Coordinates of C-alpha atoms in Angstrom, one line a residue:
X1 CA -94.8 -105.3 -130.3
X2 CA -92.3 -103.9 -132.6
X3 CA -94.2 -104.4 -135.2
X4 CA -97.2 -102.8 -134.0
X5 CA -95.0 -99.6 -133.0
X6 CA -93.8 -99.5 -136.6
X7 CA -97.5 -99.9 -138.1
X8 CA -98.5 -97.0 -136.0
X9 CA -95.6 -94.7 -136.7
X10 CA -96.7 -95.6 -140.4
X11 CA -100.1 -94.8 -140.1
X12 CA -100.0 -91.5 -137.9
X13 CA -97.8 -90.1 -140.5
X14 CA -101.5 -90.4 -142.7
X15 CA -102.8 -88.5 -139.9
X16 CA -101.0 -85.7 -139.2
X17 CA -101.1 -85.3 -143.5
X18 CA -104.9 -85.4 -142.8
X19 CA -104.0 -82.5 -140.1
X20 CA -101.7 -80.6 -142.2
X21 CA -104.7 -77.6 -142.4
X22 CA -103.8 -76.5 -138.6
X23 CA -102.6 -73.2 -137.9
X24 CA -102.6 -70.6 -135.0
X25 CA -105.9 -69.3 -133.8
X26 CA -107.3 -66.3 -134.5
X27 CA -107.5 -63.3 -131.4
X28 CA -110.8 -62.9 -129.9
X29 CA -113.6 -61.5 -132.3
X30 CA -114.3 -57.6 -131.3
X31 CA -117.5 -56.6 -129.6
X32 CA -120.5 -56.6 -131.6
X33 CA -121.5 -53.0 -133.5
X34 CA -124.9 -51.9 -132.3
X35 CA -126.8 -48.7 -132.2
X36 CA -130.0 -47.7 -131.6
X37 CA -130.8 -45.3 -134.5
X38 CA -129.9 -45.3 -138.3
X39 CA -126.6 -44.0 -139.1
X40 CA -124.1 -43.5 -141.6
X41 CA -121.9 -45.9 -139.6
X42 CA -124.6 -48.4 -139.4
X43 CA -125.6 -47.9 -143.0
X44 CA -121.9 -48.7 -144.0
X45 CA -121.8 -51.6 -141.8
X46 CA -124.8 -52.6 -143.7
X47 CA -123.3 -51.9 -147.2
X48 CA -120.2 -53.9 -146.1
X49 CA -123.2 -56.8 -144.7
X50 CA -124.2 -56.9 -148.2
X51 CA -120.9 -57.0 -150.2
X52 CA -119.7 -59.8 -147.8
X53 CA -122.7 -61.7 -148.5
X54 CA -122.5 -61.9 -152.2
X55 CA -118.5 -62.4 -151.5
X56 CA -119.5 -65.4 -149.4
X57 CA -121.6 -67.3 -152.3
X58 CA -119.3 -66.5 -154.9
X59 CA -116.4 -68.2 -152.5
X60 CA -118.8 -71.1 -151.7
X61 CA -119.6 -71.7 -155.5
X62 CA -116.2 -72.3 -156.6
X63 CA -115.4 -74.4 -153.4
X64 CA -118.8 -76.6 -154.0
X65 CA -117.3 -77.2 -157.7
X66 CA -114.0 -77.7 -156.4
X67 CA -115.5 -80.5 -154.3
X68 CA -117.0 -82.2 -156.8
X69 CA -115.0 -82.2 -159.6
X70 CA -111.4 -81.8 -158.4
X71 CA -111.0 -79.8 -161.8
X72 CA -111.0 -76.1 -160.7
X73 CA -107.7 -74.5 -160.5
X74 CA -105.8 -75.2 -156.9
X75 CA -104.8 -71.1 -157.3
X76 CA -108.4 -70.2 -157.5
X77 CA -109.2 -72.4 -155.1
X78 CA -107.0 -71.2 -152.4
X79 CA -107.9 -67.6 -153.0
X80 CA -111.6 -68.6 -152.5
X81 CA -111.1 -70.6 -149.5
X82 CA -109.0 -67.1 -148.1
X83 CA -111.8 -64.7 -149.2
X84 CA -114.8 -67.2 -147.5
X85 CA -112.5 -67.1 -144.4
X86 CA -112.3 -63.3 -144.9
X87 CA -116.1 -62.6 -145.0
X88 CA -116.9 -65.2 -142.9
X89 CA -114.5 -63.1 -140.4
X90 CA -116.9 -60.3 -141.0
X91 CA -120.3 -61.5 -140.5
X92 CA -118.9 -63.6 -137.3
X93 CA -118.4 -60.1 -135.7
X94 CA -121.9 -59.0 -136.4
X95 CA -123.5 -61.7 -134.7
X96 CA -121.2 -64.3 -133.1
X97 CA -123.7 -66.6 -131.1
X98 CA -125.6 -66.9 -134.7
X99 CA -122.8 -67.5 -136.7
X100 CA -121.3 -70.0 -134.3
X101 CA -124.6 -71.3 -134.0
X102 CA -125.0 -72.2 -137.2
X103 CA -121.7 -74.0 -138.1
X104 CA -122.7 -76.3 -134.9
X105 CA -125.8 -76.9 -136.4
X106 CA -124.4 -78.3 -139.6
X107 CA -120.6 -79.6 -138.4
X108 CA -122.4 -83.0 -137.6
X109 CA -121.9 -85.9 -140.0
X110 CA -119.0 -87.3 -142.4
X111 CA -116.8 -85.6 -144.3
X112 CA -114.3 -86.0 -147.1
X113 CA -111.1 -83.8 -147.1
X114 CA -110.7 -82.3 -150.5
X115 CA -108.4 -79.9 -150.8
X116 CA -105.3 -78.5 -148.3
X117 CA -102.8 -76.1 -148.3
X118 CA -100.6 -78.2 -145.6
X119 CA -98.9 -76.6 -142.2
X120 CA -96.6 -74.0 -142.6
X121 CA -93.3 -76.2 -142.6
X122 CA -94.8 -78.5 -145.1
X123 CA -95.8 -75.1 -147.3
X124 CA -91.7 -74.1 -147.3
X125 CA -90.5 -77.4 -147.9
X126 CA -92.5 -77.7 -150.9
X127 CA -92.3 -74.2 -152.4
X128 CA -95.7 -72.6 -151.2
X129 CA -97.2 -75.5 -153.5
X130 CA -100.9 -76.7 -153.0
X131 CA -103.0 -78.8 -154.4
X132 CA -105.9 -81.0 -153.9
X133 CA -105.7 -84.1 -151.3
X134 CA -104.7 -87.3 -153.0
X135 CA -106.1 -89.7 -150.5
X136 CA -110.2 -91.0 -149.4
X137 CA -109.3 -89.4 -146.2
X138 CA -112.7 -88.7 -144.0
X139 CA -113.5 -86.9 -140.9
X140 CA -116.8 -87.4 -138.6
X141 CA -118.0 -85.0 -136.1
X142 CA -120.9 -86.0 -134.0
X143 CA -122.1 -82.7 -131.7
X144 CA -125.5 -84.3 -130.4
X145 CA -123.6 -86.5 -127.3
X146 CA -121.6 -85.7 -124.8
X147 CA -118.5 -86.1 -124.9
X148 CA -118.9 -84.7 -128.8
X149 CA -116.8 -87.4 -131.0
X150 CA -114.7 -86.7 -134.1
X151 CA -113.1 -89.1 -136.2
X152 CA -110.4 -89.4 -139.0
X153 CA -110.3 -92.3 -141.1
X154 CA -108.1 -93.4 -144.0
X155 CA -109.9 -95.5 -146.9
X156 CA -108.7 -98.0 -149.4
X157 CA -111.7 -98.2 -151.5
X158 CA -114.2 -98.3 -148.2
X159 CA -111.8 -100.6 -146.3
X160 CA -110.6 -98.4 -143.0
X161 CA -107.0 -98.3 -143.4
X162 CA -106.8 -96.8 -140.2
X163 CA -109.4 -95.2 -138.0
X164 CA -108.6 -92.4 -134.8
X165 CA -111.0 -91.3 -132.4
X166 CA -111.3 -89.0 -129.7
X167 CA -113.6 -86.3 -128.3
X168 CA -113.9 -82.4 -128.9
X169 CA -115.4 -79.0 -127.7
X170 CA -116.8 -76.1 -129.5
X171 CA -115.9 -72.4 -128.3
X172 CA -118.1 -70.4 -129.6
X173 CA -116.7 -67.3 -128.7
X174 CA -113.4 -68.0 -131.6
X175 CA -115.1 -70.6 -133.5
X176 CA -112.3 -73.0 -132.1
X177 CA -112.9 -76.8 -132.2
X178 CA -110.2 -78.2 -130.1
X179 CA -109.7 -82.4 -129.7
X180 CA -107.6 -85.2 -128.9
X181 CA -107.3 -88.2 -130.2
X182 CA -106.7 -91.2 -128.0
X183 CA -107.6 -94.3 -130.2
X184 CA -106.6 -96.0 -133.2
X185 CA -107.8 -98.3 -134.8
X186 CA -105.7 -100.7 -137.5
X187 CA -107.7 -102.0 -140.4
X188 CA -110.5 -102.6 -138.4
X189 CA -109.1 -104.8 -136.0
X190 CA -106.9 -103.7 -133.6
X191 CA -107.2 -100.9 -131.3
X192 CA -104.8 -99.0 -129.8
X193 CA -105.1 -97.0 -127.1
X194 CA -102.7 -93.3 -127.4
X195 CA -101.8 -90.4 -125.5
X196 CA -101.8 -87.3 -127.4
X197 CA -98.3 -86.5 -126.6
X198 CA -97.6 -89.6 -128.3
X199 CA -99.7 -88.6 -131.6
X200 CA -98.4 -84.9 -131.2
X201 CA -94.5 -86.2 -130.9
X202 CA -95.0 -88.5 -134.2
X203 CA -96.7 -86.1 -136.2
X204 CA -93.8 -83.5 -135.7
X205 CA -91.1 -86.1 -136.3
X206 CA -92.1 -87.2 -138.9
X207 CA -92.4 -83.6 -140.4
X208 CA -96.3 -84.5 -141.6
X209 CA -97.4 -82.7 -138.7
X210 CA -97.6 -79.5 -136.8
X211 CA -95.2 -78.7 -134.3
X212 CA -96.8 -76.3 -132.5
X213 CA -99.5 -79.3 -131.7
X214 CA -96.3 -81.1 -129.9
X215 CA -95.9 -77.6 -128.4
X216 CA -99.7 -77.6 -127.0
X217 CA -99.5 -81.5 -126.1
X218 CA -96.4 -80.1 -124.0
X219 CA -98.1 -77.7 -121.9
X220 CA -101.5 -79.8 -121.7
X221 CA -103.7 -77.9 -124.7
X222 CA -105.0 -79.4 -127.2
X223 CA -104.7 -79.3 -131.2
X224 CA -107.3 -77.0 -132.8
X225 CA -109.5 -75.9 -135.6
X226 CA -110.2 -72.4 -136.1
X227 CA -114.0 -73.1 -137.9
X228 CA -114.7 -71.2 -140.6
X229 CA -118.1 -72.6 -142.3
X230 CA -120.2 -75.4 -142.6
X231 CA -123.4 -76.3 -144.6
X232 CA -125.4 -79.0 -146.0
X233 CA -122.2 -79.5 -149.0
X234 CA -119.4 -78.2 -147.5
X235 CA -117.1 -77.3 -144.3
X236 CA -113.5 -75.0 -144.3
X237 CA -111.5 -74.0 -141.7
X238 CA -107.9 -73.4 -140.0
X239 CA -106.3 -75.2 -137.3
X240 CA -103.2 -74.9 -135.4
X241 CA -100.1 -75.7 -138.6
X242 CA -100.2 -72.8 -140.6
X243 CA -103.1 -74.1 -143.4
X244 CA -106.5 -74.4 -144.8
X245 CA -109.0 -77.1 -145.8
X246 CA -111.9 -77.8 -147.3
X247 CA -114.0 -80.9 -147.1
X248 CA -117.2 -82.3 -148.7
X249 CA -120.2 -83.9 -146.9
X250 CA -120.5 -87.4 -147.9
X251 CA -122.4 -90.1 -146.9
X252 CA -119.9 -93.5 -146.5
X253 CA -122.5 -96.3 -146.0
X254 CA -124.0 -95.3 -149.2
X255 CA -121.0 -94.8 -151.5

């Protein structure tokens, strides 16, 4: 039993690396801008549609490169993932329900973590560095059941080092995705089941994880994204640690 104790504590310090792009949500989006007649308020909010737009693309270019090569600058990527999350900001206040709408449409599906900036404490301990992440770590999300499942896996070549599993909901009000893990699952073969105060007490000690998701287990909320985008290549967003990631859609039984 030892043993298996040990394993885990091993393996959950890979997951709460994986989780290392949490940090504190964002305050409620202000109320939609509308008006019944042209004005120079609504032509500005127009202008500033615009501008965000072609802000947007130019983000998601660099990112999609970023995702497939590894070989754009980590600076350049970490500004681009801030202005998408900017903009993104922007257009979420002009129409929420569409916005949110849209990343639930896509969020569905497997996805390879590429590129984080780490929690907060793991940001100071290693001198603000980032860079891209140097494991085949992928996340599922699967929105068309009920309870909605998500999934973090850790690969050696396509062998599951270790697998969790859990459910989440979608707010669409904040763009929050907010889940729980409660199994894991060792190379395939054994399956554990955990409480997230468990997970959420050996990601903090281990200092791989957040400890404001200990916080949350503490007081019976769950660990977060803040969801920035998602589309047919790629997905970003905060959670609750203090960082930002960005993964690629992939498409495991065919790698």
């Amino acid at each position: 039993m030892s043993t298996t104790i040990t394993m885990t504590r091993i393996f959950l310090s890979c997951l709460w690396l994986l989780s290392s792009a949490s940090v504190a949500a964002f305050s409620t989006p202000n109320s939609v801008f509308t008006a019944s007649t042209p004005s120079s308020s609504a032509l500005f909010l127009s202008s500033t549609s615009t501008a965000s737009d072609v802000e947007i693309q130019k983000a998601k270019e660099l990112l999609c490169r970023a995702a497939e090569t590894k070989e754009e600058d980590p600076d350049e990527v970490l500004d681009a993932l801030s202005s998408l999350e900017k903009n993104c900001k922007m257009k979420f206040k002009e129409d929420p329900a569409a916005f949110a709408e849209d990343i639930m449409d896509n969020i569905s599906g497997e996805w390879r973590l590429i590129f984080t900036t780490g929690t907060k404490e793991r940001q100071k301990k290693s001198g603000g560095r980032v860079n891209y992440f140097p494991l085949k770590a992928t996340q599922s999300f699967d929105a068309t059941v009920e309870p909605k499942i998500i999934e973090n896996g850790i690969y050696a070549w396509n062998l599951p080092l270790i697998k969790f599993s859990g459910d989440f909901d979608f707010y669409e009000r904040k763009r929050k995705l907010e889940f729980d893990f409660d199994m894991i699952e060792l190379l395939g073969l054994i399956k554990i089941k955990l409480g997230r105060k468990q997970v959420a007490k050996i990601g903090a000690s281990t200092g791989l994880g957040s400890a404001n998701n200990e916080k949350l287990a503490d007081v019976g909320r769950r660990a977060f994204f803040d969801w920035i985008s998602a589309d047919d290549d790629i997905a970003t967003a905060r959670g609750g640690g203090g960082g930002l990631a960005l993964w690629k859609r992939v498409d495991t039984a065919n790698e």
